[in-house]
Amino acid sequence: MVDRRANRRPVGESVTSFDLPPSNKTKATISPEVNIDSTIQQPQPVSTDKATDIDKYADATPIPFFALFRHGTTQDKLIISIGIIVQAFVGLSFSGMNLVFGEVLDDLSSPAESILASTISTIKIMAILAAVFGVAAFIGMSAIPYGAARITNRVRNAYVTAVLAQDMEFFDESKPGEIVAALAEYTMDFEEGLSIKLGEGLQATFGGLGGLVVALYFSWQITVSDSRDSRVICDSYNLLC
């Protein structure tokens, strides 16, 4: 029999490091032939087909501008018409503000005892016009998107109705989620073009026309000369791009 009492530790004796089991220390070694970079998982590049995004409307058939409103009701067309008129007025207002600002500069350059006394009337006119143009811009940028959203909802309904009228073969040949994705993507582009882009385009177009009229009124010779030079600048910019 084995006497287990021989292996017992006396009471009060401390445990030393010699009594602990040896630690299993391992050293990690990397072979020089192994490429460290190859062991790290590199992020996979996200493949984006930009050509597909650019040419997604390549096969689309152009339609007249007024055909975009064929799904809208009379109320929708009235709302968008009000927004178009107001946005055209806002575009012309930039030229009007430039005229008023020119009057302020003329008042500052004219000799007077008090600058405030000579410019106070023009400043009041500018403040009134700024308030009117601000309200007009708010109405214009609210009416057009509101009418466009109403028309877009009817376009979605017409799209869904046309899809549900298709045969089962149409759904079998379509990819999963393709029809829903097309509905969301195309209607969003339609709404953006009919609301924000239309309002910004009208504002910029009438602002440029108003500025051209004001420039021709003050000096048609300089305006014609600058217009000729601007054509050269635009052509140079197109060549650089």
Tab-separated table of C-alpha atoms in Angstrom:
chain	number	residue	atom	x	y	z
A	1	MET	CA	0.000	0.000	0.000
A	2	VAL	CA	1.076	3.535	-0.723
A	3	ASP	CA	1.289	5.840	2.242
A	4	ARG	CA	-0.587	8.979	1.109
A	5	ARG	CA	0.412	10.822	4.249
A	6	ALA	CA	3.963	11.069	2.918
A	7	ASN	CA	2.740	13.359	0.132
A	8	ARG	CA	0.743	15.605	2.436
A	9	ARG	CA	2.087	19.105	3.052
A	10	PRO	CA	2.480	20.155	6.657
A	11	VAL	CA	0.033	22.731	7.958
A	12	GLY	CA	1.317	26.327	7.549
A	13	GLU	CA	3.764	25.521	4.780
A	14	SER	CA	3.475	27.930	1.849
A	15	VAL	CA	3.172	26.866	-1.741
A	16	THR	CA	6.255	27.702	-3.733
A	17	SER	CA	6.686	27.948	-7.460
A	18	PHE	CA	8.394	24.605	-7.425
A	19	ASP	CA	5.195	22.941	-6.296
A	20	LEU	CA	3.172	24.322	-9.261
A	21	PRO	CA	3.014	22.363	-12.472
A	22	PRO	CA	5.238	23.692	-15.205
A	23	SER	CA	3.518	26.124	-17.581
A	24	ASN	CA	3.091	25.046	-21.138
A	25	LYS	CA	4.803	27.855	-23.028
A	26	THR	CA	4.623	27.742	-26.766
A	27	LYS	CA	6.312	30.002	-29.256
A	28	ALA	CA	4.597	30.995	-32.429
A	29	THR	CA	6.929	30.937	-35.342
A	30	ILE	CA	6.206	32.122	-38.866
A	31	SER	CA	8.019	30.588	-41.709
A	32	PRO	CA	9.848	33.154	-43.835
A	33	GLU	CA	8.280	31.679	-46.929
A	34	VAL	CA	4.784	32.560	-45.718
A	35	ASN	CA	3.447	35.938	-46.850
A	36	ILE	CA	1.906	37.658	-43.845
A	37	ASP	CA	-0.350	39.788	-46.007
A	38	SER	CA	-1.842	36.662	-47.524
A	39	THR	CA	-3.013	35.474	-44.117
A	40	ILE	CA	-5.057	38.648	-43.571
A	41	GLN	CA	-8.468	38.589	-45.170
A	42	GLN	CA	-8.613	41.463	-47.577
A	43	PRO	CA	-11.974	43.195	-48.147
A	44	GLN	CA	-13.518	42.191	-51.400
A	45	PRO	CA	-14.070	45.104	-53.769
A	46	VAL	CA	-17.685	45.968	-54.339
A	47	SER	CA	-18.478	45.530	-57.987
A	48	THR	CA	-20.619	48.373	-59.310
A	49	ASP	CA	-21.823	48.359	-62.863
A	50	LYS	CA	-21.772	52.068	-63.612
A	51	ALA	CA	-22.515	51.487	-67.253
A	52	THR	CA	-25.804	49.851	-66.306
A	53	ASP	CA	-26.772	52.800	-64.092
A	54	ILE	CA	-25.972	55.269	-66.835
A	55	ASP	CA	-27.712	53.381	-69.639
A	56	LYS	CA	-30.799	52.230	-67.741
A	57	TYR	CA	-32.893	54.670	-69.782
A	58	ALA	CA	-31.043	54.038	-73.056
A	59	ASP	CA	-33.951	52.043	-74.510
A	60	ALA	CA	-36.611	54.407	-73.195
A	61	THR	CA	-38.860	56.082	-75.749
A	62	PRO	CA	-38.940	59.895	-75.441
A	63	ILE	CA	-42.368	61.396	-74.898
A	64	PRO	CA	-43.638	64.992	-75.045
A	65	PHE	CA	-43.374	67.094	-71.916
A	66	PHE	CA	-47.122	67.400	-71.422
A	67	ALA	CA	-47.494	63.609	-71.622
A	68	LEU	CA	-45.918	63.427	-68.165
A	69	PHE	CA	-49.142	64.843	-66.742
A	70	ARG	CA	-51.548	62.417	-68.430
A	71	HIS	CA	-52.131	60.505	-65.177
A	72	GLY	CA	-52.875	63.692	-63.244
A	73	THR	CA	-56.286	65.119	-62.570
A	74	THR	CA	-57.383	68.672	-63.264
A	75	GLN	CA	-56.591	69.611	-59.675
A	76	ASP	CA	-53.063	68.184	-59.960
A	77	LYS	CA	-52.394	70.109	-63.168
A	78	LEU	CA	-53.749	73.300	-61.591
A	79	ILE	CA	-51.441	72.933	-58.592
A	80	ILE	CA	-48.380	72.365	-60.769
A	81	SER	CA	-49.372	75.266	-63.070
A	82	ILE	CA	-49.488	77.611	-60.074
A	83	GLY	CA	-46.077	76.357	-58.972
A	84	ILE	CA	-44.632	76.865	-62.469
A	85	ILE	CA	-45.887	80.458	-62.674
A	86	VAL	CA	-44.591	81.272	-59.205
A	87	GLN	CA	-41.199	79.697	-59.916
A	88	ALA	CA	-40.893	81.738	-63.111
A	89	PHE	CA	-41.662	84.862	-61.075
A	90	VAL	CA	-39.008	83.884	-58.524
A	91	GLY	CA	-36.453	83.456	-61.298
A	92	LEU	CA	-37.190	86.934	-62.628
A	93	SER	CA	-36.993	88.333	-59.104
A	94	PHE	CA	-33.229	87.826	-59.002
A	95	SER	CA	-32.824	90.421	-61.742
A	96	GLY	CA	-35.159	92.764	-59.874
A	97	MET	CA	-33.081	92.438	-56.728
A	98	ASN	CA	-29.982	93.256	-58.742
A	99	LEU	CA	-31.641	96.462	-59.968
A	100	VAL	CA	-32.539	97.487	-56.429
A	101	PHE	CA	-29.036	96.664	-55.217
A	102	GLY	CA	-27.645	98.844	-58.000
A	103	GLU	CA	-29.782	101.711	-56.745
A	104	VAL	CA	-28.310	101.218	-53.271
A	105	LEU	CA	-24.788	101.494	-54.710
A	106	ASP	CA	-25.764	104.663	-56.578
A	107	ASP	CA	-27.133	106.166	-53.363
A	108	LEU	CA	-23.908	105.330	-51.544
A	109	SER	CA	-21.789	106.964	-54.223
A	110	SER	CA	-23.876	110.152	-54.361
A	111	PRO	CA	-22.798	112.995	-52.056
A	112	ALA	CA	-25.065	113.323	-49.030
A	113	GLU	CA	-24.843	114.421	-45.455
A	114	SER	CA	-26.085	111.101	-44.102
A	115	ILE	CA	-25.674	107.717	-45.773
A	116	LEU	CA	-28.689	106.342	-43.940
A	117	ALA	CA	-30.906	109.182	-45.098
A	118	SER	CA	-29.946	108.603	-48.748
A	119	THR	CA	-30.341	104.830	-48.699
A	120	ILE	CA	-33.206	104.243	-46.258
A	121	SER	CA	-35.924	104.347	-48.940
A	122	THR	CA	-34.101	101.884	-51.200
A	123	ILE	CA	-33.377	99.584	-48.268
A	124	LYS	CA	-37.079	99.497	-47.375
A	125	ILE	CA	-37.946	98.553	-50.961
A	126	MET	CA	-35.333	95.781	-50.912
A	127	ALA	CA	-36.675	94.409	-47.617
A	128	ILE	CA	-40.247	94.339	-48.939
A	129	LEU	CA	-39.178	92.638	-52.172
A	130	ALA	CA	-37.121	90.096	-50.241
A	131	ALA	CA	-40.148	89.148	-48.129
A	132	VAL	CA	-42.391	88.854	-51.201
A	133	PHE	CA	-39.858	86.798	-53.132
A	134	GLY	CA	-39.264	84.544	-50.124
A	135	VAL	CA	-42.969	83.747	-49.804
A	136	ALA	CA	-43.208	83.177	-53.551
A	137	ALA	CA	-40.245	80.813	-53.518
A	138	PHE	CA	-41.815	78.829	-50.667
A	139	ILE	CA	-45.129	78.528	-52.532
A	140	GLY	CA	-43.434	77.552	-55.784
A	141	MET	CA	-41.170	74.912	-54.238
A	142	SER	CA	-44.129	73.488	-52.320
A	143	ALA	CA	-46.793	73.453	-55.026
A	144	ILE	CA	-44.749	71.683	-57.701
A	145	PRO	CA	-43.526	68.785	-55.484
A	146	TYR	CA	-47.023	68.384	-54.019
A	147	GLY	CA	-48.637	68.084	-57.427
A	148	ALA	CA	-45.831	65.815	-58.646
A	149	ALA	CA	-46.303	63.499	-55.658
A	150	ARG	CA	-50.026	63.189	-56.402
A	151	ILE	CA	-49.321	62.329	-60.040
A	152	THR	CA	-46.602	59.851	-59.058
A	153	ASN	CA	-49.012	57.967	-56.808
A	154	ARG	CA	-51.350	57.502	-59.755
A	155	VAL	CA	-48.448	56.369	-61.917
A	156	ARG	CA	-47.606	53.716	-59.316
A	157	ASN	CA	-51.196	52.505	-59.339
A	158	ALA	CA	-51.183	52.299	-63.137
A	159	TYR	CA	-47.869	50.419	-63.027
A	160	VAL	CA	-49.161	47.865	-60.537
A	161	THR	CA	-52.360	47.420	-62.539
A	162	ALA	CA	-50.383	46.782	-65.718
A	163	VAL	CA	-48.091	44.297	-63.957
A	164	LEU	CA	-50.954	42.323	-62.441
A	165	ALA	CA	-52.555	42.044	-65.874
A	166	GLN	CA	-49.555	40.100	-67.225
A	167	ASP	CA	-49.467	36.337	-67.746
A	168	MET	CA	-47.658	33.974	-65.393
A	169	GLU	CA	-44.875	33.591	-67.941
A	170	PHE	CA	-43.934	37.222	-67.327
A	171	PHE	CA	-43.379	36.584	-63.618
A	172	ASP	CA	-41.490	33.330	-64.266
A	173	GLU	CA	-38.982	35.110	-66.490
A	174	SER	CA	-38.476	38.010	-64.054
A	175	LYS	CA	-35.804	37.903	-61.366
A	176	PRO	CA	-36.848	37.901	-57.697
A	177	GLY	CA	-37.545	41.461	-56.583
A	178	GLU	CA	-36.908	42.928	-60.035
A	179	ILE	CA	-40.440	44.212	-60.548
A	180	VAL	CA	-40.680	45.845	-57.117
A	181	ALA	CA	-37.215	47.407	-57.458
A	182	ALA	CA	-38.087	48.809	-60.867
A	183	LEU	CA	-41.336	50.241	-59.501
A	184	ALA	CA	-39.538	52.021	-56.653
A	185	GLU	CA	-36.591	53.241	-58.708
A	186	TYR	CA	-38.407	54.517	-61.767
A	187	THR	CA	-41.199	56.241	-59.890
A	188	MET	CA	-38.690	57.989	-57.614
A	189	ASP	CA	-36.803	59.277	-60.652
A	190	PHE	CA	-40.089	60.353	-62.209
A	191	GLU	CA	-41.147	62.256	-59.102
A	192	GLU	CA	-37.750	63.924	-58.705
A	193	GLY	CA	-37.685	65.084	-62.313
A	194	LEU	CA	-41.258	66.360	-62.192
A	195	SER	CA	-40.833	68.222	-58.903
A	196	ILE	CA	-37.374	69.377	-57.832
A	197	LYS	CA	-35.667	69.361	-61.219
A	198	LEU	CA	-38.572	71.100	-62.896
A	199	GLY	CA	-38.707	73.845	-60.260
A	200	GLU	CA	-34.954	74.434	-60.265
A	201	GLY	CA	-34.847	74.443	-64.062
A	202	LEU	CA	-37.612	77.028	-64.329
A	203	GLN	CA	-36.007	79.223	-61.705
A	204	ALA	CA	-32.584	79.119	-63.362
A	205	THR	CA	-33.979	79.630	-66.884
A	206	PHE	CA	-36.076	82.680	-66.054
A	207	GLY	CA	-33.300	84.056	-63.860
A	208	GLY	CA	-30.907	83.904	-66.798
A	209	LEU	CA	-33.434	85.436	-69.182
A	210	GLY	CA	-34.194	88.244	-66.741
A	211	GLY	CA	-30.505	88.979	-66.291
A	212	LEU	CA	-30.042	89.064	-70.064
A	213	VAL	CA	-32.911	91.550	-70.472
A	214	VAL	CA	-31.493	93.813	-67.769
A	215	ALA	CA	-28.039	93.660	-69.321
A	216	LEU	CA	-29.410	94.543	-72.769
A	217	TYR	CA	-31.321	97.466	-71.259
A	218	PHE	CA	-28.223	99.054	-69.726
A	219	SER	CA	-25.711	98.339	-72.505
A	220	TRP	CA	-26.509	96.063	-75.416
A	221	GLN	CA	-23.005	96.485	-76.904
A	222	ILE	CA	-21.264	95.079	-73.812
A	223	THR	CA	-23.920	92.356	-73.490
A	224	VAL	CA	-23.416	91.162	-77.073
A	225	SER	CA	-19.643	91.219	-76.630
A	226	ASP	CA	-19.816	89.246	-73.398
A	227	SER	CA	-22.219	86.745	-74.947
A	228	ARG	CA	-19.746	86.094	-77.739
A	229	ASP	CA	-16.920	85.597	-75.264
A	230	SER	CA	-19.049	83.354	-73.055
A	231	ARG	CA	-19.549	80.988	-75.999
A	232	VAL	CA	-15.778	80.626	-76.312
A	233	ILE	CA	-15.475	80.018	-72.556
A	234	CYS	CA	-18.184	77.332	-72.649
A	235	ASP	CA	-16.545	75.578	-75.599
A	236	SER	CA	-13.184	75.631	-73.810
A	237	TYR	CA	-14.781	74.184	-70.677
A	238	ASN	CA	-16.366	71.384	-72.709
A	239	LEU	CA	-13.012	70.525	-74.273
A	240	LEU	CA	-11.338	70.372	-70.853
A	241	CYS	CA	-14.048	68.124	-69.451
